[in-house]
Amino acid sequence: MRLRALLETDALGLRLLGGDDELDRTVRGVMTTDLRDPSRYLSGGELVLTGLAWRRDAADSEPFVRILAGAGVAGLAAGEAELGDIPADLVEACLHHRLPLFVVHETVAFATITEYVVRQVSGERAGDLAAVVDRHRRLMTSGPAGGGPEVVLDLLTSDLDLRAWVLSPTGRQIAGAGAPLPGPLGAALAGHHLAATRTGRRGPHRAAVAGTTYSLFPIRNTGRGAVPAARDVRESVLSDWLLAVEADASDWPAARLDLLQGVTQLIAVERDRRDAARTVRRRLAQEVLELVQAGAAPAEIAARLRVAAPVLLPGLGVAPQWQVVVARVDWTAPDQAAAAGEIASGPVAQALLEEILVDPAVSGPDSADRIAVAHTGDEAIALVPLPALITAPAESGEGAEGVEDADALDGEPGLHADALLASVREPLSAGLAEDGRLTLGVSAAVHSAEGLRGALEEARHARRVAAARPGRVCAAGHHELASHVLLLPFVPDDVRRAFTARLLDPLRDYDRRHRAELIETLEAFLDCDGSWTRCAARLHLHVNTLRYRVGRIEQLTGRDLSRLEDKLDFFLALRMS
């Protein structure tokens, strides 16, 4: 029963003094006490009745209420018979700890309230238990093998009035009953789940997003034939599915929680079955990868690709282009260095990359059928097919019409590093916490087997560029390998500091003393390719003033901004500072 029901029952004679926004709390029992510290007798969810005999002065109220709030009681009801009006210090303490406070009229016995609460709670538990047992039987006989996770989620909606969704660790919806979960909401829930899992707390985890409360249940198969549990939560946290239920499970009886745990078991079995289907794609990727790394003849690699193409692109019938994506997950725990080194990062990165490469707008567990990911050492390597341009045959008497692949319309077909991580960066950062990093590199598209070796090396180099950047989740693409940006992250810190100090410190010192804005002038001059007119206009200066500032820069640094070499040195110093 809810606290609100107590107020609606006139025979109880209760009046609310504070906590009207907490009246939806569930009452699981009732307890009468005048002990100063009744915590040993509290298990949570009780309505506590007190005659205030424990209170000697105003200082006693705050400790008493703090103990009740810490024990998770539903509310406090104080009788008027002992002190008359309820003391203001007690009202203030309850408001501070967000504990609903009721006044019991002096004509109402505590026994009357106790009898009412016990009768209501006992009746609800008996009815709920009988219903839950019946629903559990129906769910077990309807399992997901008979139609996917949606079957179970539909039963949750129809029989328990619970809206629920199965989500990937990035928040992508895999299954759901009713309206789809918006992408940002799914990502936020996944982030809450991953963060709670990393703390070691057992599920279900409670999350409040946009004013709605959700309960998040981990989906793991713990039954017969299940994969052994990971020794370290970091081995599985980035690959496990979760069940998000639009409800607060903190006040559920044990029988209902058991029912939801049974639901997660059914979905976990389905997850294992779907994972087994990935074995073929993983094996294809592993075979191609081994040939590429061993320097096999292009003809041999091409033969394997011809085998892979129908599996990854069923019914296409057109030789695709290919891209390579390399990912790595690194764990660093200074106080547990040995344990961090024992984590098998390759399989973690493999499962995570399989999820990242799925279009977040596509729902369903079978939406990863075009992805083949292998792992070697601590790296995961994905072989991603890209459909080539397709020309549709003309109908009789009509001209042919070219149908372009949608990716090609952007000018550069295929995957882009930043886009891959845009929708998953937030939840994955929560799962990586303070001791994990994900780095990812993406190659350009190649048209034949001859280009795969170069694409692999390109993706690996791009991942190293990403690894040199700050942040928990970083990516880099092939286009960055043709820029000075590739070189800057690998300059040692001491060399970087010495180089920038030698060129820029004299200008910074001068600016501090004279407010001359030489650094700003230098940046604008280089951005304008040394054009006096454009730079003066940009800075709103007379050209002669600009010439004076540039002359001062040259005088302080001993450099000549008309020389390409000196311009380049200044440009790099600004980029590294």
Short mmCIF file of C-alpha atoms in Angstrom, two decimals, residues 521 525 531-537 539 541-551:
data_model
loop_
_atom_site.label_atom_id
_atom_site.label_comp_id
_atom_site.label_asym_id
_atom_site.label_seq_id
_atom_site.Cartn_x
_atom_site.Cartn_y
_atom_site.Cartn_z
CA THR A 521 48.24 39.04 -33.93
CA PHE A 525 48.62 36.67 -39.48
CA SER A 531 48.18 38.81 -46.13
CA TRP A 532 48.62 42.24 -44.58
CA THR A 533 45.30 43.58 -45.86
CA ARG A 534 43.12 40.62 -44.77
CA CYS A 535 44.84 40.34 -41.39
CA ALA A 536 44.47 44.06 -40.66
CA ALA A 537 40.78 43.91 -41.55
CA LEU A 539 41.90 42.51 -36.37
CA LEU A 541 43.79 47.53 -37.27
CA HIS A 542 45.51 49.96 -39.60
CA VAL A 543 48.03 48.15 -41.78
CA ASN A 544 50.85 50.24 -40.30
CA THR A 545 49.86 49.13 -36.78
CA LEU A 546 49.88 45.52 -37.96
CA ARG A 547 53.35 45.98 -39.49
CA TYR A 548 54.58 47.43 -36.20
CA ARG A 549 53.28 44.39 -34.24
CA VAL A 550 54.76 41.86 -36.67
CA GLY A 551 58.06 43.72 -36.51
#
